[in-house]
mmCIF file of C-alpha atoms in Angstrom:
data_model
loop_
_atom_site.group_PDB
_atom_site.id
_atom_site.type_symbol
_atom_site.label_atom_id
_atom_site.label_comp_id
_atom_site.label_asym_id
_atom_site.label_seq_id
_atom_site.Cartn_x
_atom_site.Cartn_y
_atom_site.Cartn_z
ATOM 1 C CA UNK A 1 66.373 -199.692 -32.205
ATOM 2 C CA UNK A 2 67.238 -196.430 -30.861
ATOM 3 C CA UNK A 3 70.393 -195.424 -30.213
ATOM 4 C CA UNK A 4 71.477 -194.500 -26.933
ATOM 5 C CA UNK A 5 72.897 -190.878 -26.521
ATOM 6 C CA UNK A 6 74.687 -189.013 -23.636
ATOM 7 C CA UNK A 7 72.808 -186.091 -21.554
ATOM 8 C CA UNK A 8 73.386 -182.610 -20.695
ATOM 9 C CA UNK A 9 73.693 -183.661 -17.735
ATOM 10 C CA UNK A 10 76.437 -186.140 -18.036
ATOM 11 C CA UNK A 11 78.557 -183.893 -20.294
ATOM 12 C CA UNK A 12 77.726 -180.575 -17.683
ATOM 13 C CA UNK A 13 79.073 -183.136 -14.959
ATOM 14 C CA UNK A 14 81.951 -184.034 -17.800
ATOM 15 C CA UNK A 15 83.459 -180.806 -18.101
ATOM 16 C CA UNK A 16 83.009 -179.946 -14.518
ATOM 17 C CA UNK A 17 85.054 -182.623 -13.649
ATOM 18 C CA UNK A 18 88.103 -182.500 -16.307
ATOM 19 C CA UNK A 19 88.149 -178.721 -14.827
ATOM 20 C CA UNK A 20 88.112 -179.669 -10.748
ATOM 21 C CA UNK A 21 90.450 -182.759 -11.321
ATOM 22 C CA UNK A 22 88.990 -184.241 -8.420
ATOM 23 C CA UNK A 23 85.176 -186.232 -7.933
ATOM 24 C CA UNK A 24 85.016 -184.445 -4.838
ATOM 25 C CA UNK A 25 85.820 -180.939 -6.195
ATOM 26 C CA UNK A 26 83.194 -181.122 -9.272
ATOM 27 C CA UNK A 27 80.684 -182.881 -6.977
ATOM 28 C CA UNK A 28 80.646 -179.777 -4.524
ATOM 29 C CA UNK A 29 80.634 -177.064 -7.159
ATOM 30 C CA UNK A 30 77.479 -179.173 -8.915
ATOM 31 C CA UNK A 31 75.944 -179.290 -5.746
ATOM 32 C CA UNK A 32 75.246 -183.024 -6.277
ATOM 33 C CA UNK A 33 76.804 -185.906 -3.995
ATOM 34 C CA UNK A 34 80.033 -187.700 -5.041
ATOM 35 C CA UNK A 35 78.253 -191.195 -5.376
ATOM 36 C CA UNK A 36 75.812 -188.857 -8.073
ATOM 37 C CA UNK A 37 78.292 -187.853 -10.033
ATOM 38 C CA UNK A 38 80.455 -191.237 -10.411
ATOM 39 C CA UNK A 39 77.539 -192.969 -11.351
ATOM 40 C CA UNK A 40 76.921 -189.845 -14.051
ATOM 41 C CA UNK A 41 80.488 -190.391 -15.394
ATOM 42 C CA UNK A 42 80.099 -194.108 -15.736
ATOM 43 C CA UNK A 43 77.480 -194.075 -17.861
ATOM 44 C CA UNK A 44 78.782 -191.633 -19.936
ATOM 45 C CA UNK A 45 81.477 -194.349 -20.483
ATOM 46 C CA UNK A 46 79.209 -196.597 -20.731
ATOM 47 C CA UNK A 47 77.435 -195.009 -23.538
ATOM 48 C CA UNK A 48 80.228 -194.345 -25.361
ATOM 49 C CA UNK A 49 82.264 -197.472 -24.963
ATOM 50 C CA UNK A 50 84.994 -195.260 -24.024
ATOM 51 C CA UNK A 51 86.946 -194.326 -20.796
ATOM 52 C CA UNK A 52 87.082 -190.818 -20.043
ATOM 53 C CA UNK A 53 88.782 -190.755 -16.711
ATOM 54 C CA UNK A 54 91.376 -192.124 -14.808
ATOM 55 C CA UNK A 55 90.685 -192.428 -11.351
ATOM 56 C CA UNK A 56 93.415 -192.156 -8.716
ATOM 57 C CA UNK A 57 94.279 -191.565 -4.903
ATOM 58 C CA UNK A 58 95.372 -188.321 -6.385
ATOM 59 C CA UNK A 59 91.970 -187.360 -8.128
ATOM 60 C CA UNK A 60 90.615 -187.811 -11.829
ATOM 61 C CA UNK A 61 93.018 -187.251 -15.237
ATOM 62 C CA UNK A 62 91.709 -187.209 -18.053
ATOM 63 C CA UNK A 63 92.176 -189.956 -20.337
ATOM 64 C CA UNK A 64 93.587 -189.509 -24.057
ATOM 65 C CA UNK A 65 89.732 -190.430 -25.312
ATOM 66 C CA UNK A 66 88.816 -187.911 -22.216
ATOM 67 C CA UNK A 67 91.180 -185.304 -23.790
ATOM 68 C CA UNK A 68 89.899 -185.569 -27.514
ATOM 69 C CA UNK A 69 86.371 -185.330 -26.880
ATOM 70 C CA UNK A 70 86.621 -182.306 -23.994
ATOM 71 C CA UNK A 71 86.281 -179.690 -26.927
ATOM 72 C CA UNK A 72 82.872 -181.637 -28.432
ATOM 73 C CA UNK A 73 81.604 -181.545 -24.970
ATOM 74 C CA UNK A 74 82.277 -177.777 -24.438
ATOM 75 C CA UNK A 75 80.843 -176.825 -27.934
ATOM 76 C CA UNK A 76 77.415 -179.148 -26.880
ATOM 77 C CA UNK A 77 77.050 -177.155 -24.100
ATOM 78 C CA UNK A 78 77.654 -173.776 -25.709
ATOM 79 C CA UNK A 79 75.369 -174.808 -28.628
ATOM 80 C CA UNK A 80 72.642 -175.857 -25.958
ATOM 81 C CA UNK A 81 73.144 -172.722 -23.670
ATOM 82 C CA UNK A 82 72.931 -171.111 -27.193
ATOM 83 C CA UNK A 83 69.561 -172.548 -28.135
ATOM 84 C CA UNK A 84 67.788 -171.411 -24.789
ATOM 85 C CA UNK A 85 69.187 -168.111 -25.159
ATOM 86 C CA UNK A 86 67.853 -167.532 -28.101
ATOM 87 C CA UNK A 87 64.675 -168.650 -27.236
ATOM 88 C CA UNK A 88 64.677 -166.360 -24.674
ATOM 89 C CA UNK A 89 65.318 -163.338 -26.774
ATOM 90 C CA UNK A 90 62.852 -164.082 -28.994
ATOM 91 C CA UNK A 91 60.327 -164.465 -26.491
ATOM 92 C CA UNK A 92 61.687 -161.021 -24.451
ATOM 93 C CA UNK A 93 64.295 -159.288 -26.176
ATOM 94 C CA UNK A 94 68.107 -159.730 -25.940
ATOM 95 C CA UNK A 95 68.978 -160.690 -22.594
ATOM 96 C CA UNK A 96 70.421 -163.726 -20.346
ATOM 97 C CA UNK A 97 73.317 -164.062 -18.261
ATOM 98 C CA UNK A 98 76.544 -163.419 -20.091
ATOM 99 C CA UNK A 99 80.495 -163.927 -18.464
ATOM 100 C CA UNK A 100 82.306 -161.250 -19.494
ATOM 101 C CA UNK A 101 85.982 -161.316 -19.300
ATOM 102 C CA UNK A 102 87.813 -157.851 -18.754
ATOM 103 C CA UNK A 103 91.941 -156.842 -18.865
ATOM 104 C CA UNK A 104 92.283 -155.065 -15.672
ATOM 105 C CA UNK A 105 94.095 -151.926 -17.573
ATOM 106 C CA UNK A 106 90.671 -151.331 -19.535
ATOM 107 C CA UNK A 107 87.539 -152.156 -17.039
ATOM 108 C CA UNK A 108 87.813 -149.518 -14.514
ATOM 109 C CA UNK A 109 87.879 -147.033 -16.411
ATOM 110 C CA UNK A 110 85.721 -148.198 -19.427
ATOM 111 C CA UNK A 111 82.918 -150.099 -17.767
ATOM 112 C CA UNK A 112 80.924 -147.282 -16.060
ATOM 113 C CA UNK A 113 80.725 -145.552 -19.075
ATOM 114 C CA UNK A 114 78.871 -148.558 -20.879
ATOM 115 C CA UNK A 115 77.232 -150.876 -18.004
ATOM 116 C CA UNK A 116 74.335 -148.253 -17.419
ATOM 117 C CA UNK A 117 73.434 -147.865 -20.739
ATOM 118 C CA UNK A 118 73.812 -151.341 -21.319
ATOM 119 C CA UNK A 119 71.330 -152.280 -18.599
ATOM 120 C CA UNK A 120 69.089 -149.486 -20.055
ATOM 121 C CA UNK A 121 68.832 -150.708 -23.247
ATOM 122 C CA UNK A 122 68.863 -154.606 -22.367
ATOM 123 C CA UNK A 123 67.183 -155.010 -19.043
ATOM 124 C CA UNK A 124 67.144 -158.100 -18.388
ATOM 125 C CA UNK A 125 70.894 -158.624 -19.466
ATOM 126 C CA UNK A 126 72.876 -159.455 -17.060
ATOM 127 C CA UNK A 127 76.975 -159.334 -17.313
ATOM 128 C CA UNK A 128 79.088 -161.486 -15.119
ATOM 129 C CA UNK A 129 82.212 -159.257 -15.316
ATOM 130 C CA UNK A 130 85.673 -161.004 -14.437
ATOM 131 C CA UNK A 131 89.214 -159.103 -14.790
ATOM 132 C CA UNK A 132 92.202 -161.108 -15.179
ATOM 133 C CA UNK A 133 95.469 -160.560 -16.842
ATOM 134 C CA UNK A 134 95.306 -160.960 -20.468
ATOM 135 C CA UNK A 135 96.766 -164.631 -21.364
ATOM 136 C CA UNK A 136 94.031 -165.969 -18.723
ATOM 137 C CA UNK A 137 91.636 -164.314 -20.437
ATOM 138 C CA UNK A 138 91.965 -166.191 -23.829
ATOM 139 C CA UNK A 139 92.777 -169.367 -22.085
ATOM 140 C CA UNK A 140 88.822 -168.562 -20.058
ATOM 141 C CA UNK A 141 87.823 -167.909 -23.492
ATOM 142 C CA UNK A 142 88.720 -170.500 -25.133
ATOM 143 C CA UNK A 143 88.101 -173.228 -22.964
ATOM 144 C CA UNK A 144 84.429 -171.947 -22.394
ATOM 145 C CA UNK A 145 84.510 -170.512 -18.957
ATOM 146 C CA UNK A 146 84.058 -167.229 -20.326
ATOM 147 C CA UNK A 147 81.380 -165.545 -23.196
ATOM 148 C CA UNK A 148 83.080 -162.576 -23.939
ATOM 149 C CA UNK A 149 86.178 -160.744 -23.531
ATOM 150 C CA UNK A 150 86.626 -156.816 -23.631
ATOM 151 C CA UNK A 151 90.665 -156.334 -24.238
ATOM 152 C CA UNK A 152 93.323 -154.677 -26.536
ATOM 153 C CA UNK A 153 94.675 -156.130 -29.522
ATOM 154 C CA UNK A 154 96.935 -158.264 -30.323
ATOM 155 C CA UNK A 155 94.753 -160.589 -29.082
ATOM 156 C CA UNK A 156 93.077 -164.189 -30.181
ATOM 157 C CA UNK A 157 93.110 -167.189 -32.192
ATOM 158 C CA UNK A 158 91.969 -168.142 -35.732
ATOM 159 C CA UNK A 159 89.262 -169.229 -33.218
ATOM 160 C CA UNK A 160 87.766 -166.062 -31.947
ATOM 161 C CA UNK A 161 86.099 -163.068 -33.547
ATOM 162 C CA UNK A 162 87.065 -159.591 -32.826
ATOM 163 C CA UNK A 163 85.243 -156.697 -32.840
ATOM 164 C CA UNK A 164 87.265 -153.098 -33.073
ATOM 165 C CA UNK A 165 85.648 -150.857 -30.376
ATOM 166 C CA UNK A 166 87.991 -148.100 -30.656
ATOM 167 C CA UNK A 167 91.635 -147.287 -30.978
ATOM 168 C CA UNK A 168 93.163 -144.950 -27.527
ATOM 169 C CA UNK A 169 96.030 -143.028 -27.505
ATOM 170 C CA UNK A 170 98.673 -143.592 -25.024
ATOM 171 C CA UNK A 171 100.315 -140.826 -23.291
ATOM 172 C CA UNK A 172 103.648 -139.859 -21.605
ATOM 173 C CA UNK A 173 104.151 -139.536 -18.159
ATOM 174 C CA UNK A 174 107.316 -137.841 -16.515
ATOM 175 C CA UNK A 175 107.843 -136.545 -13.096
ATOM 176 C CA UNK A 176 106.899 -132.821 -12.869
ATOM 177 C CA UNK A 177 111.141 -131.699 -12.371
ATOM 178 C CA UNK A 178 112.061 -133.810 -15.409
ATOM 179 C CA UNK A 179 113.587 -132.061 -17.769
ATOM 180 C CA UNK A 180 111.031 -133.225 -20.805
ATOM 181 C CA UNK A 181 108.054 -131.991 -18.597
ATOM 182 C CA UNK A 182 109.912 -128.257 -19.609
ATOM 183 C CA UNK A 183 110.204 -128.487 -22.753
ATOM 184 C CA UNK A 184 107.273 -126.628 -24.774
ATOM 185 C CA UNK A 185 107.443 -130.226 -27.378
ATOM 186 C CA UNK A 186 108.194 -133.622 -26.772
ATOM 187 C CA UNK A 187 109.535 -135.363 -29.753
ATOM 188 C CA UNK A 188 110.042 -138.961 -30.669
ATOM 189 C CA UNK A 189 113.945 -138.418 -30.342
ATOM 190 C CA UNK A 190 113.942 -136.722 -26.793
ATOM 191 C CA UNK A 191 112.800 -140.374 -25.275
ATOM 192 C CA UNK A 192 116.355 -141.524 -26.547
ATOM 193 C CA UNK A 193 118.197 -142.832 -23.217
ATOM 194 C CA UNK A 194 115.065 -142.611 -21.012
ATOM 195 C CA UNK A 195 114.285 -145.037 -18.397
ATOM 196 C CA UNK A 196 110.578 -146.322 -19.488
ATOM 197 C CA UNK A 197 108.607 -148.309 -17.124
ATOM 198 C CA UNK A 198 105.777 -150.977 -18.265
ATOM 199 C CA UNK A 199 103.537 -153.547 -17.321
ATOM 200 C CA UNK A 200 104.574 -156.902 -16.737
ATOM 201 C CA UNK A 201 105.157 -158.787 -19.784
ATOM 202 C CA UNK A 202 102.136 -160.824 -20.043
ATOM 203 C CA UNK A 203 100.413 -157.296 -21.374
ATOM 204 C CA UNK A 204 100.628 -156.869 -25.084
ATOM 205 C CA UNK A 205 101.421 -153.137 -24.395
ATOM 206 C CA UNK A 206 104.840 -154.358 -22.481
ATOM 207 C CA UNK A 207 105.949 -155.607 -26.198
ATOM 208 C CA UNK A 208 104.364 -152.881 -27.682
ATOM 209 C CA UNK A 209 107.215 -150.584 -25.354
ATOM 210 C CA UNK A 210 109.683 -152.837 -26.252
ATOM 211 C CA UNK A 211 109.453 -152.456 -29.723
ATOM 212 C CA UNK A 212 109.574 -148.693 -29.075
ATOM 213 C CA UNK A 213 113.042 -148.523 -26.851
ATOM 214 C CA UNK A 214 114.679 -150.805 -29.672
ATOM 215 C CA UNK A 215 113.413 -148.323 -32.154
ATOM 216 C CA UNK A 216 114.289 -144.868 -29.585
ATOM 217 C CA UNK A 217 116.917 -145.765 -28.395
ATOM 218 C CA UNK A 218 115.373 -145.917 -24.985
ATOM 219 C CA UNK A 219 115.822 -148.488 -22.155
ATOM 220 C CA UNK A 220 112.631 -150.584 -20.420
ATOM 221 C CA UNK A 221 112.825 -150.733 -17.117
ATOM 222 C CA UNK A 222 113.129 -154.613 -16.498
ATOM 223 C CA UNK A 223 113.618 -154.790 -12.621
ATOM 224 C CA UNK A 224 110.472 -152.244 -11.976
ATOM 225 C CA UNK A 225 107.798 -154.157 -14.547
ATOM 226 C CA UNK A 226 104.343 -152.609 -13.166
ATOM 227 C CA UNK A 227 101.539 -154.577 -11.782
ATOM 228 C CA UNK A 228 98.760 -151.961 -12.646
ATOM 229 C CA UNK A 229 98.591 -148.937 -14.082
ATOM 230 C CA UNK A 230 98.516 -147.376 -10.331
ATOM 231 C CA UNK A 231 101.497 -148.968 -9.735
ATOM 232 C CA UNK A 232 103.462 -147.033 -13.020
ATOM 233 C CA UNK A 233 101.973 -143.902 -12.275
ATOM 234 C CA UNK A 234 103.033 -144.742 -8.261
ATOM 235 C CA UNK A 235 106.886 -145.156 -9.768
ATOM 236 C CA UNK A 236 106.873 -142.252 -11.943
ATOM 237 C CA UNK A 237 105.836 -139.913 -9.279
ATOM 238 C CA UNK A 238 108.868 -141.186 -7.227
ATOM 239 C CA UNK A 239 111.584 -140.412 -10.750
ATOM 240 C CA UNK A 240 112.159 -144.260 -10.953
ATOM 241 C CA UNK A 241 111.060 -143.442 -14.950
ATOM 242 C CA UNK A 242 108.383 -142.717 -17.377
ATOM 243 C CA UNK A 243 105.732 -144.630 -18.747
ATOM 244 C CA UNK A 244 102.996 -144.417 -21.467
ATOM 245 C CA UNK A 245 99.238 -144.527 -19.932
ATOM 246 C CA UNK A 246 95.862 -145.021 -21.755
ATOM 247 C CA UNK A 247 94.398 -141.745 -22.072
ATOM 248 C CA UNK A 248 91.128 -143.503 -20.657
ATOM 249 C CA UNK A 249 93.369 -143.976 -17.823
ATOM 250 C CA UNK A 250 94.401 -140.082 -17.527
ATOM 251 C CA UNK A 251 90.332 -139.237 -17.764
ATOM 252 C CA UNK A 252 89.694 -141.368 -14.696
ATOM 253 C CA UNK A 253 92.400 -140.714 -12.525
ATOM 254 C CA UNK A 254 94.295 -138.021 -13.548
ATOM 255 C CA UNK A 255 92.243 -134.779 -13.492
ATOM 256 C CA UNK A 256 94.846 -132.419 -11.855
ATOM 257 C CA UNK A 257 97.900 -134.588 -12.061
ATOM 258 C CA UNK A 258 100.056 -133.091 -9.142
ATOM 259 C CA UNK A 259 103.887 -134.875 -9.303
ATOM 260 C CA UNK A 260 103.293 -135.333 -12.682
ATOM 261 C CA UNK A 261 103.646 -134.360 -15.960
ATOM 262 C CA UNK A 262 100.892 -135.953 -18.985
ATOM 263 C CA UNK A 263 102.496 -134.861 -22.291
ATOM 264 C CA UNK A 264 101.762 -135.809 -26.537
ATOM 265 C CA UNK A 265 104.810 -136.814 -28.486
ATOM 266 C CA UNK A 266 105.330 -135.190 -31.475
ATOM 267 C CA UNK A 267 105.880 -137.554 -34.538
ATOM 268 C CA UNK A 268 105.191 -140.635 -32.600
ATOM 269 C CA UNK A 269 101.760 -142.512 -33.080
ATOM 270 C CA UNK A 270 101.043 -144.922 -30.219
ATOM 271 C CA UNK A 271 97.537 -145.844 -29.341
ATOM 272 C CA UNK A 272 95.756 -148.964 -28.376
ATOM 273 C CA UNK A 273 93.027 -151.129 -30.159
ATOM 274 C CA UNK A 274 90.370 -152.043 -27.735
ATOM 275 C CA UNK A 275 88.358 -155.049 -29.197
ATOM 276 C CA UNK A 276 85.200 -157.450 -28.511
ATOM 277 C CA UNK A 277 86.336 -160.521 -28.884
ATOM 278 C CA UNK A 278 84.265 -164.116 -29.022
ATOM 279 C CA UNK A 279 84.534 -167.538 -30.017
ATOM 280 C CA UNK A 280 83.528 -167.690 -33.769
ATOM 281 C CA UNK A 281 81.143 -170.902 -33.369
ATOM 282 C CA UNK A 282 79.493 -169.287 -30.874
ATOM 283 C CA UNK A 283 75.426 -169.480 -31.260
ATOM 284 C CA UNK A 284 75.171 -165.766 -29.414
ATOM 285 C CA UNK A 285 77.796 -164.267 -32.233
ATOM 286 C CA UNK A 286 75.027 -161.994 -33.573
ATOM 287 C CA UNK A 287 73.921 -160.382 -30.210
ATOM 288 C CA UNK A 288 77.549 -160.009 -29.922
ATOM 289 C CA UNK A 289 78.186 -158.189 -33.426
ATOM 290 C CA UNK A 290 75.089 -155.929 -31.993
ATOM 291 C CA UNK A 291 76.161 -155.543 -28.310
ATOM 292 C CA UNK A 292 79.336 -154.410 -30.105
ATOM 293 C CA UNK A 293 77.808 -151.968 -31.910
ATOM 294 C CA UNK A 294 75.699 -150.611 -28.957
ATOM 295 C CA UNK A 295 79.263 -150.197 -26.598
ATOM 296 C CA UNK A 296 80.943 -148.306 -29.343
ATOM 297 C CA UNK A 297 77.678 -146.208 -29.309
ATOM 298 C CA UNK A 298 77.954 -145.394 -25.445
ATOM 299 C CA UNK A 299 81.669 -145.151 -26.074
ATOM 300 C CA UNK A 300 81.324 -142.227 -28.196
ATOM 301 C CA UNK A 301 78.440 -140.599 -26.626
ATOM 302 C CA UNK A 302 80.076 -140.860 -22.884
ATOM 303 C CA UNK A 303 83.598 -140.468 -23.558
ATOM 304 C CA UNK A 304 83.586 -137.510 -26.480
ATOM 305 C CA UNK A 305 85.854 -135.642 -24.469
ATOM 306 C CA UNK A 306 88.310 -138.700 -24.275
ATOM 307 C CA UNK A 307 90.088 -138.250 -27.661
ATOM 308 C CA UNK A 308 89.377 -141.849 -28.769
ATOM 309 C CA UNK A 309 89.266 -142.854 -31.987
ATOM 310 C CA UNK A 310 86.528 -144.489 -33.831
ATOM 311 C CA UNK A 311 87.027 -147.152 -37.427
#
């Protein structure tokens, strides 16, 4: 006797659901009716002889069964999306529709160096790009709602793998009048007593200053955290501080820097790691490794002039 098995369907409808919270949520962004998608739930119970969901005035929880087997589900559904994407390539090359998670300090001024060659080389790829702060990203990542993630190290779980891109230097920014902006050399020491402004502190480079104005002597900025790297530059140019900036950053929006000052610092080696990053079970991980390959390629070909560094 065969044994009876759950669907695509039902676990798509699954995961929708444990996402929404609500039947009516989940039904809408399937596109399917309500009564649809409770009868799709219950007999995914029934097949399993399990309850998944608890169903209240105040929408759907998941059960502890529901919680355990959320994962499996996701990891069906990647292994499935997996299978007819690789058909796919082998019938016409790499391609598909990929979601591609972004930090919001590294698309702007990374992506139009890559997405046209990219599109060039793969043309029937097709990247859904999403920014979001960091700590979203991973969650999106993890939990399936997102393919890939282009973002700086540290970064991941023992779950992901990471692909170095390149490492970018950061630079120092000062008002033109402050007194560092005349000096002929910066050095490490000078930064002792500064006032140094950073992202807020779900960006790795925020602990990445702190660690630095422990070690300089210099004090963060706590009451003026940054929203965007606009938003530094914005405080700088009004003497509320000085920050450290990608030098990506400086080569998109900093050509003739008027108010400011963009200076090196002797002695003191900061940079950032920009990675790839994926889940490692992923059944797309070696288009990944070569889509890697292909952006440090553009990377070095369209930013030479950018002073990045390449492993």
């Amino acid at each position: 006797m065969a044994i009876e098995t759950p669907t695509i369907k039902q676990l798509e409808y699954f995961v929708r659901l444990a996402e929404s919270t609500t039947f009516r949520g989940a039904a809408e962004q399937l596109k399917i009716s309500q009564p649809t998608l409770t009868a799709q739930i219950y007999n995914l119970e029934k097949t399993l002889n399990l309850t998944l969901i608890e169903r209240s005035r105040s929408g759907a929880t998941l059960t502890p069964a529901g919680r355990d087997l959320l994962a499996n589900a996701r990891q069906v559904l990647e292994e499935m999306n997996g299978l007819l994407d690789q058909a796919a390539m082998m019938n016409h090359g790499p391609g598909g529709t990929f979601r591609m998670g972004v930090s919001p300090t590294i698309g702007p001024y990374l992506l139009p160096y890559i997405l046209p060659g990219l599109h060039q080389t793969y043309a029937s790829l097709k990247l859904f790009v999403r920014e979001n702060t960091p700590k979203t990203l991973e969650l999106d990542l993890l939990e399936g709602r997102l393919d890939l993630v282009l973002i700086s190290q540290p970064f991941g779980t023992p779950r992901f793998t990471t692909e170095v891109l390149y490492e970018e230097p950061l630079k120092l920014i000062t008002p033109e009048d402050h007194p560092l902006a005349k000096l002929e050399q910066v050095e490490a020491h000078h930064l002792h007593g500064q006032n140094i402004l950073t992202l807020e502190e779900q960006y790795s480079s925020y602990h990445q200053m702190e660690l630095l104005c422990s070690e300089l002597g210099a004090t963060i900025a706590r009451d003026y955290e940054g929203s965007s790297l606009d938003a530094l530059r914005q405080m700088v140019i009004m003497g509320m501080g000085l920050t450290f900036v990608p030098s990506l950053y400086i080569h998109s929006e900093i050509h003739q820097p008027q108010g400011l000052s963009v200076r090196d610092v002797e002695n003191l080696n900061l940079h950032r790691t920009l990675v790839l990053a994926w889940r490692k079970n992923s059944p797309n991980r070696g288009f990944y490794r070569q889509l890697a390959e292909m952006i440090r390629s553009l990377v070095k070909t369209n930013l030479s002039d950018a002073r990045l560094n390449f492993r």
